[in-house]
mmCIF file of C-alpha atoms and ligand atoms in Angstrom:
data_model
loop_
_atom_site.group_PDB
_atom_site.id
_atom_site.type_symbol
_atom_site.label_atom_id
_atom_site.label_comp_id
_atom_site.label_asym_id
_atom_site.label_seq_id
_atom_site.Cartn_x
_atom_site.Cartn_y
_atom_site.Cartn_z
ATOM 1 C CA MET A 93 152.568 107.579 145.880
ATOM 2 C CA THR A 94 149.574 110.523 145.409
ATOM 3 C CA ALA A 95 148.078 110.244 148.328
ATOM 4 C CA GLN A 96 144.229 110.675 147.143
ATOM 5 C CA ALA A 97 141.595 110.780 148.762
ATOM 6 C CA THR A 98 138.429 108.723 147.718
ATOM 7 C CA PRO A 99 135.491 111.360 146.560
ATOM 8 C CA GLY A 100 132.595 109.786 148.042
ATOM 9 C CA GLN A 101 133.758 106.962 150.526
ATOM 10 C CA GLY A 102 135.608 109.333 152.519
ATOM 11 C CA ALA A 103 137.933 107.337 153.558
ATOM 12 C CA PRO A 104 141.632 108.072 151.688
ATOM 13 C CA VAL A 105 142.874 105.503 149.777
ATOM 14 C CA ASP A 106 146.507 104.854 151.184
ATOM 15 C CA GLU A 107 145.231 105.120 155.268
ATOM 16 C CA ALA A 108 149.325 104.625 157.544
ATOM 17 C CA ASP A 109 147.114 103.741 159.945
ATOM 18 C CA ALA A 110 144.824 100.445 158.629
ATOM 19 C CA HIS A 111 145.018 98.598 162.190
ATOM 20 C CA THR A 112 142.510 95.486 161.627
ATOM 21 C CA LEU A 113 143.383 92.398 159.249
ATOM 22 C CA THR A 114 140.223 93.967 156.692
ATOM 23 C CA GLY A 115 141.904 97.377 156.499
ATOM 24 C CA ARG A 116 145.496 95.681 155.955
ATOM 25 C CA ALA A 117 143.856 93.646 153.634
ATOM 26 C CA ARG A 118 142.144 96.720 151.968
ATOM 27 C CA ARG A 119 144.830 99.189 152.088
ATOM 28 C CA TRP A 120 147.499 95.827 150.299
ATOM 29 C CA LEU A 121 144.237 95.587 147.749
ATOM 30 C CA LEU A 122 143.594 99.049 146.597
ATOM 31 C CA ARG A 123 147.555 99.235 146.430
ATOM 32 C CA LYS A 124 147.800 96.433 144.372
ATOM 33 C CA LEU A 125 145.003 96.710 141.925
ATOM 34 C CA PRO A 126 143.121 100.391 142.218
ATOM 35 C CA PRO A 127 140.836 101.056 140.510
ATOM 36 C CA ASP A 128 141.612 102.270 137.395
ATOM 37 C CA LYS A 129 144.028 99.833 136.762
ATOM 38 C CA LEU A 130 141.317 97.135 137.160
ATOM 39 C CA LEU A 131 138.628 98.584 134.974
ATOM 40 C CA PRO A 132 141.256 101.278 132.682
ATOM 41 C CA GLU A 133 139.678 103.369 129.971
ATOM 42 C CA ASP A 134 143.202 104.263 127.558
ATOM 43 C CA GLN A 135 145.711 100.763 126.700
ATOM 44 C CA PRO A 136 148.739 101.404 125.524
ATOM 45 C CA SER A 137 149.027 101.789 122.030
ATOM 46 C CA TYR A 138 150.976 97.856 120.655
ATOM 47 C CA VAL A 139 147.742 96.730 122.610
ATOM 48 C CA MET A 140 146.036 97.823 119.627
ATOM 49 C CA SER A 141 146.839 94.323 117.689
ATOM 50 C CA TRP A 142 144.611 90.777 116.813
ATOM 51 C CA ALA A 143 147.289 89.753 119.066
ATOM 52 C CA TYR A 144 145.399 91.041 122.060
ATOM 53 C CA VAL A 145 142.015 89.677 121.850
ATOM 54 C CA PHE A 146 142.468 85.402 121.964
ATOM 55 C CA GLY A 147 141.939 85.817 125.755
ATOM 56 C CA MET A 148 138.735 88.221 125.533
ATOM 57 C CA GLY A 149 137.684 85.282 122.765
ATOM 58 C CA ALA A 150 138.526 82.012 125.948
ATOM 59 C CA ILE A 151 136.407 83.921 128.192
ATOM 60 C CA ALA A 152 133.123 84.790 125.474
ATOM 61 C CA SER A 153 133.698 80.638 124.729
ATOM 62 C CA LEU A 154 133.747 80.524 128.563
ATOM 63 C CA LEU A 155 130.232 82.677 129.200
ATOM 64 C CA TRP A 156 128.899 80.379 126.714
ATOM 65 C CA ILE A 157 129.566 77.703 127.442
ATOM 66 C CA ILE A 158 128.581 77.819 130.751
ATOM 67 C CA ILE A 159 125.675 78.928 130.213
ATOM 68 C CA SER A 160 123.953 76.583 127.230
ATOM 69 C CA GLY A 161 125.769 73.832 130.517
ATOM 70 C CA ILE A 162 123.164 75.679 133.216
ATOM 71 C CA VAL A 163 120.373 75.050 129.690
ATOM 72 C CA LEU A 164 121.308 71.184 129.983
ATOM 73 C CA GLY A 165 122.200 70.425 132.851
ATOM 74 C CA LEU A 166 118.526 71.879 134.013
ATOM 75 C CA ASN A 167 116.815 70.369 131.692
ATOM 76 C CA GLY A 168 118.315 66.428 131.757
ATOM 77 C CA PRO A 169 119.494 64.575 129.274
ATOM 78 C CA GLN A 170 116.340 62.803 128.378
ATOM 79 C CA TRP A 171 115.647 66.732 126.837
ATOM 80 C CA TYR A 172 119.655 67.557 125.231
ATOM 81 C CA HIS A 173 119.713 63.330 123.659
ATOM 82 C CA VAL A 174 116.307 63.627 122.397
ATOM 83 C CA SER A 175 114.297 66.281 121.602
ATOM 84 C CA SER A 176 116.129 67.990 119.024
ATOM 85 C CA LEU A 177 116.435 71.779 120.582
ATOM 86 C CA GLY A 178 117.962 70.135 123.396
ATOM 87 C CA SER A 179 120.534 68.415 120.863
ATOM 88 C CA PHE A 180 121.177 71.928 119.379
ATOM 89 C CA VAL A 181 122.115 73.995 122.839
ATOM 90 C CA ASN A 182 124.108 70.264 122.940
ATOM 91 C CA SER A 183 125.727 70.972 119.908
ATOM 92 C CA THR A 184 126.401 74.848 121.037
ATOM 93 C CA HIS A 185 128.084 73.908 124.014
ATOM 94 C CA LEU A 186 130.682 71.262 122.137
ATOM 95 C CA TRP A 187 131.233 73.594 119.313
ATOM 96 C CA SER A 188 132.040 76.650 122.221
ATOM 97 C CA VAL A 189 133.801 74.759 123.994
ATOM 98 C CA GLU A 190 135.889 73.978 120.377
ATOM 99 C CA LEU A 191 136.267 77.467 119.792
ATOM 100 C CA PHE A 192 138.092 77.888 123.901
ATOM 101 C CA PHE A 193 140.503 75.448 123.400
ATOM 102 C CA ILE A 194 141.043 76.609 119.838
ATOM 103 C CA PHE A 195 141.388 80.528 121.120
ATOM 104 C CA MET A 196 143.000 79.354 123.835
ATOM 105 C CA VAL A 197 146.449 77.957 122.775
ATOM 106 C CA VAL A 198 146.434 80.815 119.865
ATOM 107 C CA HIS A 199 146.815 83.115 123.016
ATOM 108 C CA LEU A 200 149.038 80.436 124.594
ATOM 109 C CA TRP A 201 151.031 80.278 121.194
ATOM 110 C CA LEU A 202 150.543 84.303 120.597
ATOM 111 C CA LYS A 203 152.277 84.425 124.260
ATOM 112 C CA PHE A 204 154.957 82.212 124.445
ATOM 113 C CA TRP A 205 156.482 84.264 120.848
ATOM 114 C CA MET A 206 155.821 87.698 122.685
ATOM 115 C CA ALA A 207 157.517 86.540 126.123
ATOM 116 C CA ALA A 208 155.129 88.094 128.145
ATOM 117 C CA TRP A 209 155.681 86.703 131.181
ATOM 118 C CA ARG A 210 158.272 88.824 131.431
ATOM 119 C CA GLY A 211 158.198 92.046 134.142
ATOM 120 C CA GLY A 212 157.130 89.930 137.325
ATOM 121 C CA ARG A 213 154.419 88.261 134.868
ATOM 122 C CA ALA A 214 155.621 85.089 135.245
ATOM 123 C CA LEU A 215 152.090 83.897 137.835
ATOM 124 C CA THR A 216 150.207 85.598 134.885
ATOM 125 C CA TRP A 217 151.838 82.466 132.920
ATOM 126 C CA ILE A 218 151.502 80.132 135.851
ATOM 127 C CA THR A 219 148.002 80.487 136.791
ATOM 128 C CA GLY A 220 147.448 80.273 132.116
ATOM 129 C CA VAL A 221 149.321 76.544 132.532
ATOM 130 C CA ILE A 222 147.065 75.770 135.266
ATOM 131 C CA SER A 223 143.366 76.880 133.606
ATOM 132 C CA PHE A 224 144.566 75.049 130.428
ATOM 133 C CA VAL A 225 145.300 72.190 132.417
ATOM 134 C CA VAL A 226 141.957 72.087 135.014
ATOM 135 C CA SER A 227 139.578 72.581 131.565
ATOM 136 C CA ILE A 228 141.101 69.882 130.287
ATOM 137 C CA VAL A 229 139.804 67.671 132.864
ATOM 138 C CA ALA A 230 136.669 69.352 132.685
ATOM 139 C CA ALA A 231 136.376 68.796 128.825
ATOM 140 C CA PHE A 232 137.010 65.311 129.405
ATOM 141 C CA THR A 233 134.662 64.180 132.224
ATOM 142 C CA GLY A 234 132.337 66.333 129.327
ATOM 143 C CA TYR A 235 132.882 63.802 126.909
ATOM 144 C CA LEU A 236 132.812 61.394 129.605
ATOM 145 C CA LEU A 237 128.786 62.369 129.705
ATOM 146 C CA GLN A 238 128.174 61.544 126.105
ATOM 147 C CA THR A 239 126.903 57.971 127.908
ATOM 148 C CA ASN A 240 127.149 56.401 124.322
ATOM 149 C CA PHE A 241 129.977 53.849 122.820
ATOM 150 C CA ASP A 242 132.211 56.938 122.230
ATOM 151 C CA SER A 243 132.064 57.283 126.060
ATOM 152 C CA GLN A 244 132.062 53.922 127.434
ATOM 153 C CA TRP A 245 135.456 53.480 125.118
ATOM 154 C CA ILE A 246 137.353 56.867 126.535
ATOM 155 C CA ALA A 247 136.088 56.024 130.645
ATOM 156 C CA PHE A 248 137.293 52.053 130.660
ATOM 157 C CA GLU A 249 140.875 53.498 128.537
ATOM 158 C CA ALA A 250 141.954 56.094 130.924
ATOM 159 C CA LYS A 251 140.723 54.457 134.240
ATOM 160 C CA ASP A 252 143.311 52.059 133.351
ATOM 161 C CA ALA A 253 145.696 55.462 133.353
ATOM 162 C CA LEU A 254 144.012 57.231 136.099
ATOM 163 C CA ASN A 255 143.976 53.534 138.653
ATOM 164 C CA ALA A 256 148.272 53.278 137.188
ATOM 165 C CA VAL A 257 148.874 57.135 139.442
ATOM 166 C CA GLY A 258 146.712 55.584 141.939
ATOM 167 C CA VAL A 259 143.481 58.548 141.953
ATOM 168 C CA GLY A 260 140.311 56.482 140.322
ATOM 169 C CA ALA A 261 139.112 55.981 143.798
ATOM 170 C CA TRP A 262 138.139 59.402 144.774
ATOM 171 C CA PHE A 263 138.725 60.559 140.098
ATOM 172 C CA ASN A 264 136.413 57.017 139.117
ATOM 173 C CA VAL A 265 135.224 57.695 135.225
ATOM 174 C CA ALA A 266 133.263 54.546 135.777
ATOM 175 C CA ASN A 267 130.871 56.407 138.220
ATOM 176 C CA LEU A 268 128.179 58.225 136.426
ATOM 177 C CA GLY A 269 126.575 60.370 138.817
ATOM 178 C CA GLN A 270 130.602 61.411 140.472
ATOM 179 C CA LEU A 271 131.048 62.687 137.041
ATOM 180 C CA PHE A 272 128.413 64.977 137.030
ATOM 181 C CA THR A 273 128.887 66.128 140.266
ATOM 182 C CA TRP A 274 132.865 66.583 138.560
ATOM 183 C CA HIS A 275 131.569 68.383 135.446
ATOM 184 C CA VAL A 276 128.163 70.354 136.441
ATOM 185 C CA THR A 277 130.342 72.288 139.780
ATOM 186 C CA LEU A 278 133.937 71.101 140.204
ATOM 187 C CA LEU A 279 135.522 71.402 137.681
ATOM 188 C CA PRO A 280 133.785 75.010 136.083
ATOM 189 C CA LEU A 281 134.964 76.839 139.883
ATOM 190 C CA ALA A 282 137.986 75.630 139.683
ATOM 191 C CA VAL A 283 138.429 77.064 135.711
ATOM 192 C CA GLY A 284 136.448 79.895 136.196
ATOM 193 C CA ALA A 285 138.945 80.906 139.726
ATOM 194 C CA VAL A 286 141.434 80.370 138.124
ATOM 195 C CA VAL A 287 140.348 82.450 134.504
ATOM 196 C CA VAL A 288 139.806 85.571 136.938
ATOM 197 C CA LEU A 289 142.904 85.353 138.957
ATOM 198 C CA HIS A 290 144.504 85.440 135.704
ATOM 199 C CA VAL A 291 143.136 88.319 134.773
ATOM 200 C CA LEU A 292 143.387 89.439 137.569
ATOM 201 C CA LEU A 293 147.373 89.262 137.447
ATOM 202 C CA VAL A 294 147.371 90.578 133.733
ATOM 203 C CA ARG A 295 145.550 94.180 135.182
ATOM 204 C CA VAL A 296 147.875 93.697 138.447
ATOM 205 C CA HIS A 297 150.802 94.099 136.244
ATOM 206 C CA GLY A 298 148.951 96.010 133.006
ATOM 207 C CA VAL A 299 149.826 94.431 129.671
ATOM 208 C CA ALA A 300 153.253 93.682 128.504
ATOM 209 C CA PRO A 301 154.861 95.203 126.251
ATOM 210 C CA PRO A 302 156.424 93.920 122.841
ATOM 211 C CA LEU A 303 160.310 92.483 123.181
ATOM 212 C CA GLU A 304 161.053 96.011 121.018
ATOM 213 C CA ALA A 305 159.994 98.254 124.189
ATOM 214 C CA ALA A 306 162.301 96.735 126.196
ATOM 215 C CA GLU A 307 163.942 99.623 126.814
ATOM 216 C CA SER A 308 162.370 101.951 126.294
ATOM 217 C CA ASP A 309 159.128 102.159 127.410
ATOM 218 C CA ALA A 310 158.267 103.114 130.141
ATOM 219 C CA GLN A 311 155.543 100.753 131.461
ATOM 220 C CA LEU A 312 158.164 98.094 131.511
ATOM 221 C CA LEU A 313 161.056 99.734 133.784
ATOM 222 C CA HIS A 314 158.492 100.518 135.856
ATOM 223 C CA SER A 315 157.437 96.545 136.633
ATOM 224 C CA ARG A 316 161.332 96.146 137.669
ATOM 225 C CA PRO A 317 160.836 95.565 141.589
ATOM 226 C CA GLU A 318 164.054 97.551 143.109
ATOM 227 C CA PRO A 319 164.779 100.942 141.069
ATOM 228 C CA ALA A 320 160.947 101.360 141.179
ATOM 229 C CA GLU A 321 160.821 100.847 144.996
ATOM 230 C CA ALA A 322 163.924 102.734 145.852
ATOM 231 C CA ALA A 323 163.864 105.579 143.633
ATOM 232 C CA GLU A 324 160.228 106.831 144.916
ATOM 233 C CA PRO A 325 160.469 107.052 148.597
ATOM 234 C CA ALA A 326 164.171 108.654 147.731
ATOM 235 C CA GLU A 327 162.267 111.710 145.928
ATOM 236 C CA ALA A 328 159.720 111.913 147.622
ATOM 237 C CA ALA A 329 161.282 112.817 150.530
ATOM 238 C CA GLU A 330 164.282 114.949 148.877
ATOM 239 C CA PRO A 331 162.667 118.320 147.893
ATOM 240 C CA ALA A 332 162.303 118.572 151.353
ATOM 241 C CA GLU A 333 165.175 118.278 153.591
ATOM 242 C CA VAL A 334 167.818 119.187 150.804
ATOM 243 C CA PRO A 335 167.136 122.413 148.673
ATOM 244 C CA ALA A 336 170.369 122.267 147.081
ATOM 245 C CA SER A 337 169.377 119.323 144.606
ATOM 246 C CA ALA A 338 167.177 121.167 143.542
ATOM 247 C CA GLU A 339 168.702 121.450 140.103
ATOM 248 C CA SER A 340 169.281 117.832 139.730
ATOM 249 C CA SER A 341 165.706 116.165 139.902
ATOM 250 C CA GLY A 342 163.330 118.785 138.971
ATOM 251 C CA THR A 343 161.205 120.455 141.195
ATOM 252 C CA GLN A 344 157.252 120.128 138.998
ATOM 253 C CA PRO A 345 154.618 119.260 140.409
ATOM 254 C CA SER A 346 154.280 116.425 139.771
ATOM 255 C CA GLY A 347 158.045 115.352 140.420
ATOM 256 C CA ILE A 348 156.934 112.100 142.615
ATOM 257 C CA GLU A 349 156.016 110.636 139.173
ATOM 258 C CA PRO A 350 159.676 109.762 137.745
ATOM 259 C CA ARG A 351 157.815 108.581 134.724
ATOM 260 C CA GLY A 352 158.309 111.727 133.087
ATOM 261 C CA ALA A 353 162.359 111.671 134.557
ATOM 262 C CA ALA A 354 163.232 109.500 132.092
ATOM 263 C CA GLN A 355 164.849 110.528 129.278
ATOM 264 C CA MET B 140 113.872 54.912 125.374
ATOM 265 C CA THR B 141 114.784 53.827 121.899
ATOM 266 C CA GLY B 142 115.391 57.160 120.672
ATOM 267 C CA TRP B 143 117.292 57.743 123.444
ATOM 268 C CA LEU B 144 119.254 55.065 122.488
ATOM 269 C CA VAL B 145 119.338 55.355 118.794
ATOM 270 C CA ALA B 146 120.442 59.044 118.954
ATOM 271 C CA SER B 147 123.322 58.057 121.050
ATOM 272 C CA VAL B 148 124.509 55.274 119.450
ATOM 273 C CA GLY B 149 124.362 57.804 116.061
ATOM 274 C CA MET B 150 126.904 59.843 117.072
ATOM 275 C CA VAL B 151 129.221 56.956 117.774
ATOM 276 C CA GLY B 152 131.525 57.301 114.156
ATOM 277 C CA ASP B 153 134.918 56.357 113.227
ATOM 278 C CA GLY B 154 136.036 59.513 111.676
ATOM 279 C CA THR B 155 138.683 59.842 108.715
ATOM 280 C CA TYR B 156 141.816 58.967 109.181
ATOM 281 C CA PHE B 157 144.910 60.408 106.863
ATOM 282 C CA GLY B 158 148.231 59.160 107.543
ATOM 283 C CA TRP B 159 151.747 59.561 106.156
ATOM 284 C CA ASP B 160 153.807 56.223 107.016
ATOM 285 C CA GLY B 161 153.599 55.746 110.994
ATOM 286 C CA PHE B 162 152.200 58.728 111.505
ATOM 287 C CA THR B 163 148.024 59.385 111.398
ATOM 288 C CA ILE B 164 146.007 61.612 112.455
ATOM 289 C CA GLN B 165 141.586 61.877 112.857
ATOM 290 C CA SER B 166 140.402 64.791 110.562
ATOM 291 C CA GLY B 167 138.297 66.954 112.929
ATOM 292 C CA ASN B 168 141.864 66.605 114.720
ATOM 293 C CA LEU B 169 143.883 67.475 111.501
ATOM 294 C CA ILE B 170 140.854 70.766 110.739
ATOM 295 C CA VAL B 171 141.652 72.342 114.275
ATOM 296 C CA ILE B 172 145.179 72.561 114.435
ATOM 297 C CA VAL B 173 145.175 74.053 110.445
ATOM 298 C CA VAL B 174 142.681 76.644 112.138
ATOM 299 C CA MET B 175 144.696 77.095 115.009
ATOM 300 C CA ILE B 176 148.282 77.691 113.043
ATOM 301 C CA ILE B 177 145.746 80.567 110.358
ATOM 302 C CA LEU B 178 144.524 82.290 112.950
ATOM 303 C CA PHE B 179 147.227 82.066 114.689
ATOM 304 C CA ILE B 180 149.507 83.811 111.434
ATOM 305 C CA LEU B 181 146.238 86.340 110.987
ATOM 306 C CA ALA B 182 146.323 87.790 114.538
ATOM 307 C CA LEU B 183 150.142 88.775 113.409
ATOM 308 C CA VAL B 184 149.450 90.485 109.583
ATOM 309 C CA LEU B 185 145.864 91.428 110.009
ATOM 310 C CA PRO B 186 145.893 94.991 110.861
ATOM 311 C CA PHE B 187 143.754 95.381 113.458
ATOM 312 C CA PRO B 188 140.587 97.724 112.520
ATOM 313 C CA GLY B 189 140.481 101.248 114.401
ATOM 314 C CA GLY B 190 143.662 101.120 114.911
ATOM 315 C CA LYS B 191 144.658 104.585 112.753
ATOM 316 C CA ARG B 192 141.962 106.891 115.347
ATOM 317 C CA ARG B 193 143.932 106.715 118.494
ATOM 318 C CA LYS B 194 147.424 106.642 118.885
HETATM 319 C C1 LIG C 696 141.422 79.721 130.545
HETATM 320 C C2 LIG C 696 142.187 79.981 129.565
HETATM 321 C C3 LIG C 696 142.336 81.788 129.134
HETATM 322 C C4 LIG C 696 142.081 82.738 129.550
HETATM 323 C C5 LIG C 696 140.791 82.972 129.354
HETATM 324 C C6 LIG C 696 142.468 83.837 129.278
HETATM 325 C C7 LIG C 696 142.471 85.134 129.864
HETATM 326 C C8 LIG C 696 143.564 85.949 129.244
HETATM 327 C C9 LIG C 696 142.787 87.458 129.148
HETATM 328 C C10 LIG C 696 141.481 87.984 128.738
HETATM 329 C C11 LIG C 696 144.006 88.050 128.999
HETATM 330 C C12 LIG C 696 144.457 89.568 128.174
HETATM 331 C C13 LIG C 696 144.666 89.430 126.871
HETATM 332 C C14 LIG C 696 144.969 89.187 126.848
HETATM 333 O O1 LIG C 696 146.468 89.580 126.360
HETATM 334 O O2 LIG C 696 145.104 88.234 125.190
HETATM 335 C C15 LIG C 696 145.463 87.627 128.797
HETATM 336 C C16 LIG C 696 146.673 88.022 129.509
HETATM 337 C C17 LIG C 696 147.552 86.537 129.217
HETATM 338 N N1 LIG C 696 147.360 85.385 129.087
HETATM 339 FE FE1 LIG C 696 145.825 84.363 129.226
HETATM 340 N N2 LIG C 696 144.240 83.114 129.238
HETATM 341 C C18 LIG C 696 143.767 81.696 129.281
HETATM 342 C C19 LIG C 696 145.081 80.617 128.662
HETATM 343 C C20 LIG C 696 146.161 81.029 129.524
HETATM 344 C C21 LIG C 696 147.307 80.485 128.802
HETATM 345 C C22 LIG C 696 147.091 78.876 128.773
HETATM 346 C C23 LIG C 696 148.780 80.807 129.240
HETATM 347 C C24 LIG C 696 149.810 80.381 128.883
HETATM 348 C C25 LIG C 696 149.803 78.989 129.583
HETATM 349 C C26 LIG C 696 148.432 82.443 129.263
HETATM 350 C C27 LIG C 696 149.109 84.081 129.124
HETATM 351 C C28 LIG C 696 148.737 84.470 130.065
HETATM 352 C C29 LIG C 696 149.532 85.626 129.696
HETATM 353 C C30 LIG C 696 151.552 85.482 129.835
HETATM 354 C C31 LIG C 696 149.315 86.788 129.356
HETATM 355 C C32 LIG C 696 149.185 87.755 129.699
HETATM 356 C C33 LIG C 696 150.221 89.576 128.723
HETATM 357 C C34 LIG C 696 149.966 90.210 128.884
HETATM 358 O O3 LIG C 696 150.810 90.437 130.048
HETATM 359 O O4 LIG C 696 150.844 90.816 128.235
HETATM 360 N N3 LIG C 696 146.582 82.447 129.576
HETATM 361 N N4 LIG C 696 144.297 85.872 129.305
#
């Protein structure tokens, strides 16, 4: 690890003496997700592909879903079911949901066929699955809020299924007020939280290299836990004690980074 | 009040269904699936703009 000082903050990034929970949390966070990994300015060349755009497409649609949803909720059904502007905003809300699911499904197909869960990214995949499931429940409660014959039909079909699995008393599709709370607060917060976690995990692991690069890419080799953890402390400690082995690991100034030595 | 009711009722339609022996699908669902497949293929074959600028 490079013992850099963060300019302006005064505290070293990697201080070993963090002795409070807060200090340890800060050390853990900075190690897991240093600022230049959280907000990188460069990406590997293989990210120059439409295959990596659909995650952001889903985020963009989600943002419009939330903004239009706030406008709908604040004006109320008398507005969005009757006035033409209200109906229009209501429609943009529905169509951004359609786009959200389209982008999300294309995203998950692409990630599946690129095997993007490799290299310790299982939790990224799993948070993706959870966001998919929670989004479906959120969309379902949205359809119920239409308060038309469609939503009545959907509700009374769903009621039997929900009762059959035993959650009907807590998740009651015949209780419109309860559904409003689910749809405008709890489920959007849940979707938002899972998506934030998902994107943070993508940043923690970096973008998965294409399958063909799996054998040669420094990033992927680097993310395998055992060799990376074993190699670093040994190399860092060596030069001081064993000058004889200088020819083996080449004492360049950046010798701590194993990347330069690979091939 | 009646405006609200009429507006709501107006949104309900039977929809158009396509079917091939035993299999039916509503037009909206079919369109969404076809759009997703087209986007998937386009994402694989279309070159990314500005890809030549930085390597
Ligand atoms: C709420 C819906 C979702 C949003 C907003 C979202 C967002 C993103 C974003 C922005 C990225 C990074 C850029 C990219 O590769 O597109 C990403 C990566 C990823 N997503 Fe999603 N995603 C969602 C759902 C899913 C689902 C349903 C899955 C799979 C079940 C999934 C699996 C992955 C994986 C494995 C990566 C890592 C790719 C890599 O490291 O190269 N995501 N996601």
